[in-house]
Short mmCIF file of C-alpha atoms in Angstrom, two decimals:
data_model
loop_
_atom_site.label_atom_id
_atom_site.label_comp_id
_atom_site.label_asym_id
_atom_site.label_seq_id
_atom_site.Cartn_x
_atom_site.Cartn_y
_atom_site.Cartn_z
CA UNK A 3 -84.65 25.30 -42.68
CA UNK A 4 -86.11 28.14 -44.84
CA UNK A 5 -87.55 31.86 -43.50
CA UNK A 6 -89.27 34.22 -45.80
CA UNK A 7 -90.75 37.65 -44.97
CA UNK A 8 -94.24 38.80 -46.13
CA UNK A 9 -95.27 42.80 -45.86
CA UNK A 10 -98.61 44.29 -46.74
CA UNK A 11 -97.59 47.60 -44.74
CA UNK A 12 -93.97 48.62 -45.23
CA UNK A 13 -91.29 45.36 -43.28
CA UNK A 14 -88.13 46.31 -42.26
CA UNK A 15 -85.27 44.39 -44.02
CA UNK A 16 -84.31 41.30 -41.38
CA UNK A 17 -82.59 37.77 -41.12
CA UNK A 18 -84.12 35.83 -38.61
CA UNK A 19 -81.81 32.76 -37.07
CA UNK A 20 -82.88 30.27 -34.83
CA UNK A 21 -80.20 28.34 -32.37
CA UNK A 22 -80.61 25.93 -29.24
CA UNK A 23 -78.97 24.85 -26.36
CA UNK A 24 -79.44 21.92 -24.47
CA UNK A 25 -81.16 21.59 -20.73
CA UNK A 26 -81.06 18.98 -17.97
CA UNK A 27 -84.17 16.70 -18.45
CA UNK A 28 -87.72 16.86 -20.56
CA UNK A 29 -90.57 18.99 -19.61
CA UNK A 30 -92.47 18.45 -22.31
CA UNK A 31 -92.30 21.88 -23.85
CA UNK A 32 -89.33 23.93 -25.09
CA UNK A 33 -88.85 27.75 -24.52
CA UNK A 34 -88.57 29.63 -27.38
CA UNK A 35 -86.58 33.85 -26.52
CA UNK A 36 -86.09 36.22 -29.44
CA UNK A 37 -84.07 39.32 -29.68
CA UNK A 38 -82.14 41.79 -32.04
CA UNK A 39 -79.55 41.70 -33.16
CA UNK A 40 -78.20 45.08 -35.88
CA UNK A 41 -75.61 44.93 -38.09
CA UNK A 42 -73.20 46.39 -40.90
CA UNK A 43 -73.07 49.94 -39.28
CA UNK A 44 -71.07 51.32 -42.34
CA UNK A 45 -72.33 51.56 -46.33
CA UNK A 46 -71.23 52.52 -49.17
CA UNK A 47 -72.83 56.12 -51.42
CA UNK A 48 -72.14 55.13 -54.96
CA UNK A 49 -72.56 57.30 -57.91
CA UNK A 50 -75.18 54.77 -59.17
CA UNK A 51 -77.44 52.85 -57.48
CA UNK A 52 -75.18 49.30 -57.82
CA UNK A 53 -72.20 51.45 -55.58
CA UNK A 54 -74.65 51.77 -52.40
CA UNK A 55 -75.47 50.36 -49.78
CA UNK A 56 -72.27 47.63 -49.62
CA UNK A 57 -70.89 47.32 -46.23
CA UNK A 58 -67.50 49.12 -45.95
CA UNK A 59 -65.31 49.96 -43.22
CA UNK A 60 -66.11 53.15 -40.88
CA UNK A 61 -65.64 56.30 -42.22
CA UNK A 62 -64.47 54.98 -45.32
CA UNK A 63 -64.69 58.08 -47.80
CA UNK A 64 -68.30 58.01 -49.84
CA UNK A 65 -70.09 56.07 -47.06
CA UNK A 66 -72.51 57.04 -44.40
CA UNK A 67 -71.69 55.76 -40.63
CA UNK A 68 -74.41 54.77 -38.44
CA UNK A 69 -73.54 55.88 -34.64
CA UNK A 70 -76.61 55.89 -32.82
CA UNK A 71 -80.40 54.73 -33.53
CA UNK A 72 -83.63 53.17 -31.88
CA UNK A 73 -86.27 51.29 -32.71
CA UNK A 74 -89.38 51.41 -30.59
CA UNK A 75 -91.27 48.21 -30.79
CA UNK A 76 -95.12 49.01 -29.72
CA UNK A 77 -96.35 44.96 -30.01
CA UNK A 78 -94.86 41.57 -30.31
CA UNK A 79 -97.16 38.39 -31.84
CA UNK A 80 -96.13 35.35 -32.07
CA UNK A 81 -98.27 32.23 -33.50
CA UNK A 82 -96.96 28.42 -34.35
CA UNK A 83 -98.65 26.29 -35.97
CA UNK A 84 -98.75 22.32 -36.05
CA UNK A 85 -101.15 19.86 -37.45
CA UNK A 86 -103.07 19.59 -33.77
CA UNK A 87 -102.02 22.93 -32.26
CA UNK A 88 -102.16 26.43 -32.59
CA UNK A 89 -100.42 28.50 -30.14
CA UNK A 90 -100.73 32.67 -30.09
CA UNK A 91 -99.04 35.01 -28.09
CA UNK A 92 -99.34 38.73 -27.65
CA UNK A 93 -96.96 41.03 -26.05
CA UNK A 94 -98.29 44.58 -25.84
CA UNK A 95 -95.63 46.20 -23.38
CA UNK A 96 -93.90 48.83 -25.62
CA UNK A 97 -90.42 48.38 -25.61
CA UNK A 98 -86.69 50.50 -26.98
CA UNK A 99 -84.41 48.61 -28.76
CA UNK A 100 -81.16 49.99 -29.01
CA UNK A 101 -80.26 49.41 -32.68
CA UNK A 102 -76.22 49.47 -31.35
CA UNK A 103 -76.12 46.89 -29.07
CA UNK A 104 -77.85 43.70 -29.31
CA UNK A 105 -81.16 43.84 -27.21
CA UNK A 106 -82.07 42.21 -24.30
CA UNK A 107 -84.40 39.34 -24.79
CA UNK A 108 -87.82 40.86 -26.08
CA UNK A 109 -89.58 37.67 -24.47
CA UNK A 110 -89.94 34.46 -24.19
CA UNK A 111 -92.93 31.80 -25.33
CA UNK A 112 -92.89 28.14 -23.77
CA UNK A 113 -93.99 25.81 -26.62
CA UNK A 114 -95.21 22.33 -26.46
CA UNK A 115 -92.90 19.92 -27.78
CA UNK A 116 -93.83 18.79 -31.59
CA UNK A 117 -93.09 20.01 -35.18
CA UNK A 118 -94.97 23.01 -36.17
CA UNK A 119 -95.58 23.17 -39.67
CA UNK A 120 -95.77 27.20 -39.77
CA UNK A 121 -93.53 29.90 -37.39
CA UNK A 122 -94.99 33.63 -37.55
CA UNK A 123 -92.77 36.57 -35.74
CA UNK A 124 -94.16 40.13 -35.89
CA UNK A 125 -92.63 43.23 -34.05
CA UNK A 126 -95.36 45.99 -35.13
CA UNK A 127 -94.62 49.50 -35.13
CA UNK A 128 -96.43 52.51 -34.49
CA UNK A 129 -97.02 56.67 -35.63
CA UNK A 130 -96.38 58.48 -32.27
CA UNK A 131 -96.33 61.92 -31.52
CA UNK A 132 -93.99 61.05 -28.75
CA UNK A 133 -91.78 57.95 -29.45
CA UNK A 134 -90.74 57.76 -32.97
CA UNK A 135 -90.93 54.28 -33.71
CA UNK A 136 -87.17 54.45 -35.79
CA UNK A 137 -84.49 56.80 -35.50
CA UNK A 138 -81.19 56.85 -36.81
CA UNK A 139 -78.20 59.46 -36.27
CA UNK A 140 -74.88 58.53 -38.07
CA UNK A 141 -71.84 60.62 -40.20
CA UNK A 142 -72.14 61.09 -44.09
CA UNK A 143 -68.50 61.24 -45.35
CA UNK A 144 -68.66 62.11 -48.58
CA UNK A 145 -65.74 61.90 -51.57
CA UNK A 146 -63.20 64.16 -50.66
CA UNK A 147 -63.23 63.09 -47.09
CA UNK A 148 -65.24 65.91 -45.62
CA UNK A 149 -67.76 64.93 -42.36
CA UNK A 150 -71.55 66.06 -42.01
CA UNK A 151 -73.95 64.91 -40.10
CA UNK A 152 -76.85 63.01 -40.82
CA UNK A 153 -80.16 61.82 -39.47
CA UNK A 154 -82.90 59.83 -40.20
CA UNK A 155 -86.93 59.83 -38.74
CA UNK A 156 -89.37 56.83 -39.54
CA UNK A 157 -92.96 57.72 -38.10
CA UNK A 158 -94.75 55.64 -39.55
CA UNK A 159 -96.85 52.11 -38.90
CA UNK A 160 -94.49 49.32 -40.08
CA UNK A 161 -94.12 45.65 -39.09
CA UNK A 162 -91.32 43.45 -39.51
CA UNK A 163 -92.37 39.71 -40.26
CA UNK A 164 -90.53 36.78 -40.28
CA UNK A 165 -92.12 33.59 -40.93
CA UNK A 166 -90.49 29.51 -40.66
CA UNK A 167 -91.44 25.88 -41.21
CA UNK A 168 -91.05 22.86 -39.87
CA UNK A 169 -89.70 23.48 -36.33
CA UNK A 170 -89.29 20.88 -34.10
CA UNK A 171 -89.73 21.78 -30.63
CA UNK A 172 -87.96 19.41 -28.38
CA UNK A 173 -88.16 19.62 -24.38
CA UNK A 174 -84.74 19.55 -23.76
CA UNK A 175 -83.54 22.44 -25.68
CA UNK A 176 -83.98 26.70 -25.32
CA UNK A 177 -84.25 28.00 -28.33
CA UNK A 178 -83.01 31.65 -29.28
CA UNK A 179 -84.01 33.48 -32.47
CA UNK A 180 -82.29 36.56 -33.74
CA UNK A 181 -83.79 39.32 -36.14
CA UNK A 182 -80.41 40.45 -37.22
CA UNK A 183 -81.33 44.07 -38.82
CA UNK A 184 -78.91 45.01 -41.68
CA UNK A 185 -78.44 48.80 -41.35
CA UNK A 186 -76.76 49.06 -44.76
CA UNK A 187 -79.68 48.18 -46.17
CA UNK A 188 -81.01 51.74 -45.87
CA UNK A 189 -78.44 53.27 -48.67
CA UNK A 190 -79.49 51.02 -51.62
CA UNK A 191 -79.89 53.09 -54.20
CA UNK A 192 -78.90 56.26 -52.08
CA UNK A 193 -76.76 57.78 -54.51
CA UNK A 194 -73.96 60.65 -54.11
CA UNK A 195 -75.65 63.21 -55.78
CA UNK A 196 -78.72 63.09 -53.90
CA UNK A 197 -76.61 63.55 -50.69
CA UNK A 198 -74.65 66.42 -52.19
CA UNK A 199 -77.85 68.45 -52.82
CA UNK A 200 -79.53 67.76 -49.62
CA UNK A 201 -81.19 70.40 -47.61
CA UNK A 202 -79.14 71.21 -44.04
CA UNK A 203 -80.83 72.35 -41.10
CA UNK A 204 -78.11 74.09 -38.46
CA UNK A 205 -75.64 72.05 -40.79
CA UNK A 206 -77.24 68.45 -40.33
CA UNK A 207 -78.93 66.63 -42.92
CA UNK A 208 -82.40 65.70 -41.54
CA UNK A 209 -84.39 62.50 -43.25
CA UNK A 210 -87.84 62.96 -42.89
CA UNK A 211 -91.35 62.98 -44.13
CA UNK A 212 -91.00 66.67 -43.97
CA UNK A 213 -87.34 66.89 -44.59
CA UNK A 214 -85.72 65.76 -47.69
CA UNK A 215 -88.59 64.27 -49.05
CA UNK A 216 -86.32 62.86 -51.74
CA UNK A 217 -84.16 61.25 -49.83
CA UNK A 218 -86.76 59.77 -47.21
CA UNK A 219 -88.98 58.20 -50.46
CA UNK A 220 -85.68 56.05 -50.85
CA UNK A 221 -85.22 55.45 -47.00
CA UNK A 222 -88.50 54.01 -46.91
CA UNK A 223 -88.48 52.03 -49.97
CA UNK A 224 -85.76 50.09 -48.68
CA UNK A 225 -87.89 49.25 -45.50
CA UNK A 226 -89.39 46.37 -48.11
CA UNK A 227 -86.47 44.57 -48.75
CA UNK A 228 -86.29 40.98 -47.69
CA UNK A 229 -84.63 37.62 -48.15
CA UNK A 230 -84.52 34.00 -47.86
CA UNK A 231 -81.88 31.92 -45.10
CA UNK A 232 -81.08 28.87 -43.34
CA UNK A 233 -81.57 28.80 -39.26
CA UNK A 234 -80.61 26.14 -37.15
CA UNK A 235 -82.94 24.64 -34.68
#
């Protein structure tokens, strides 16, 4: 089964999978939990854009490490549709999602059995002048081996989206879907140079709208990458 992701506001790059368990008897409907799931904490700084943003191992000279981030998630929707049925659900509880671990489940929707031509997933994001929807703290190494610290601040309204067909709900099955989110995705076409001329403040280099500006432009243009997979159901 195929996923694609949609943005008209900027979408965090994310995999969505889908996999089920079996449970004792039929009620009809199947439960349906989602959570995230981050990834590839270590990427590559190329001198050109096709040597960034490859997964490498930690600390590996010309990389940046990723130690410690967030990612506040203001809403959760969720619609499915079939050719009789259209189901909608709306979290609205705010919730922190520790972008080194994977997360608790964010919720969980029971679903009538059938097969619903259409899956939607949104996590929606939000400006805050007190929780900063995305934060990420991490080690640039850069070619000579030398350390420096590095952070990154996203306040801004985003979404990520992850849409599915054909799902067949069955009864006697729980179904878990994980938004794996690729944290090498940021460096893409984060290039060496830029690094080496970055502004430090107390001897960190701060990403930000305000901070960098360079730098964050390419941060957030990688927020609109996306992709195509399989899931199992």
């Amino acid at each position: 089964m195929k996923y694609y992701m949609k943005f008209g506001i900027p979408v965090l790059a994310a995999v969505l999978s889908i996999t089920s368990c079996e449970k004792d008897g039929s009620s009809g409907s199947g439960k349906l939990s989602y959570r995230v799931k981050p990834s590839n904490f270590t990427a590559s700084i190329g001198s050109s854009g096709s040597g960034s943003g490859l997964p490498v191992g930690i600390n590996t000279n010309s990389s940046i490490t990723w130690t410690s981030g967030s990612l506040y998630i203001s809403e959760i929707d969720f619609e499915a549709e079939s050719k009789d049925k259209k189901i909608e659900y709306e979290f609205k509880q705010g919730v922190n999602v520790d972008l080194f671990n994977l997360s608790p489940l964010l919720g969980s929707i029971t679903i009538p059995d059938g097969t619903y031509d259409e899956v939607e997933l949104k996590l929606e994001l939000k400006k805050s002048t007190t929780t900063i929807p995305l934060t990420l703290k991490g080690t640039y190494t850069d070619g000579s081996g030398a350390k420096i610290p590095l952070e990154f601040y996203f306040n801004e309204d985003f979404e990520v989206e992850v849409e599915a067909e054909d799902l067949v709900v069955s009864g006697n099955k729980d179904y878990i879907g994980l938004i794996n989110v690729q944290l090498n995705k940021f460096m893409t076409n984060v290039l060496s140079a830029d690094l080496s001329i970055a502004t430090k403040t107390g001897g960190v280099i701060v990403i930000s709208s305000t901070s960098n500006m360079n730098l964050y432009s390419k941060f957030k243009a990688n927020l609109n990458a996306f992709a195509d997979c399989d899931f199992d159901d």
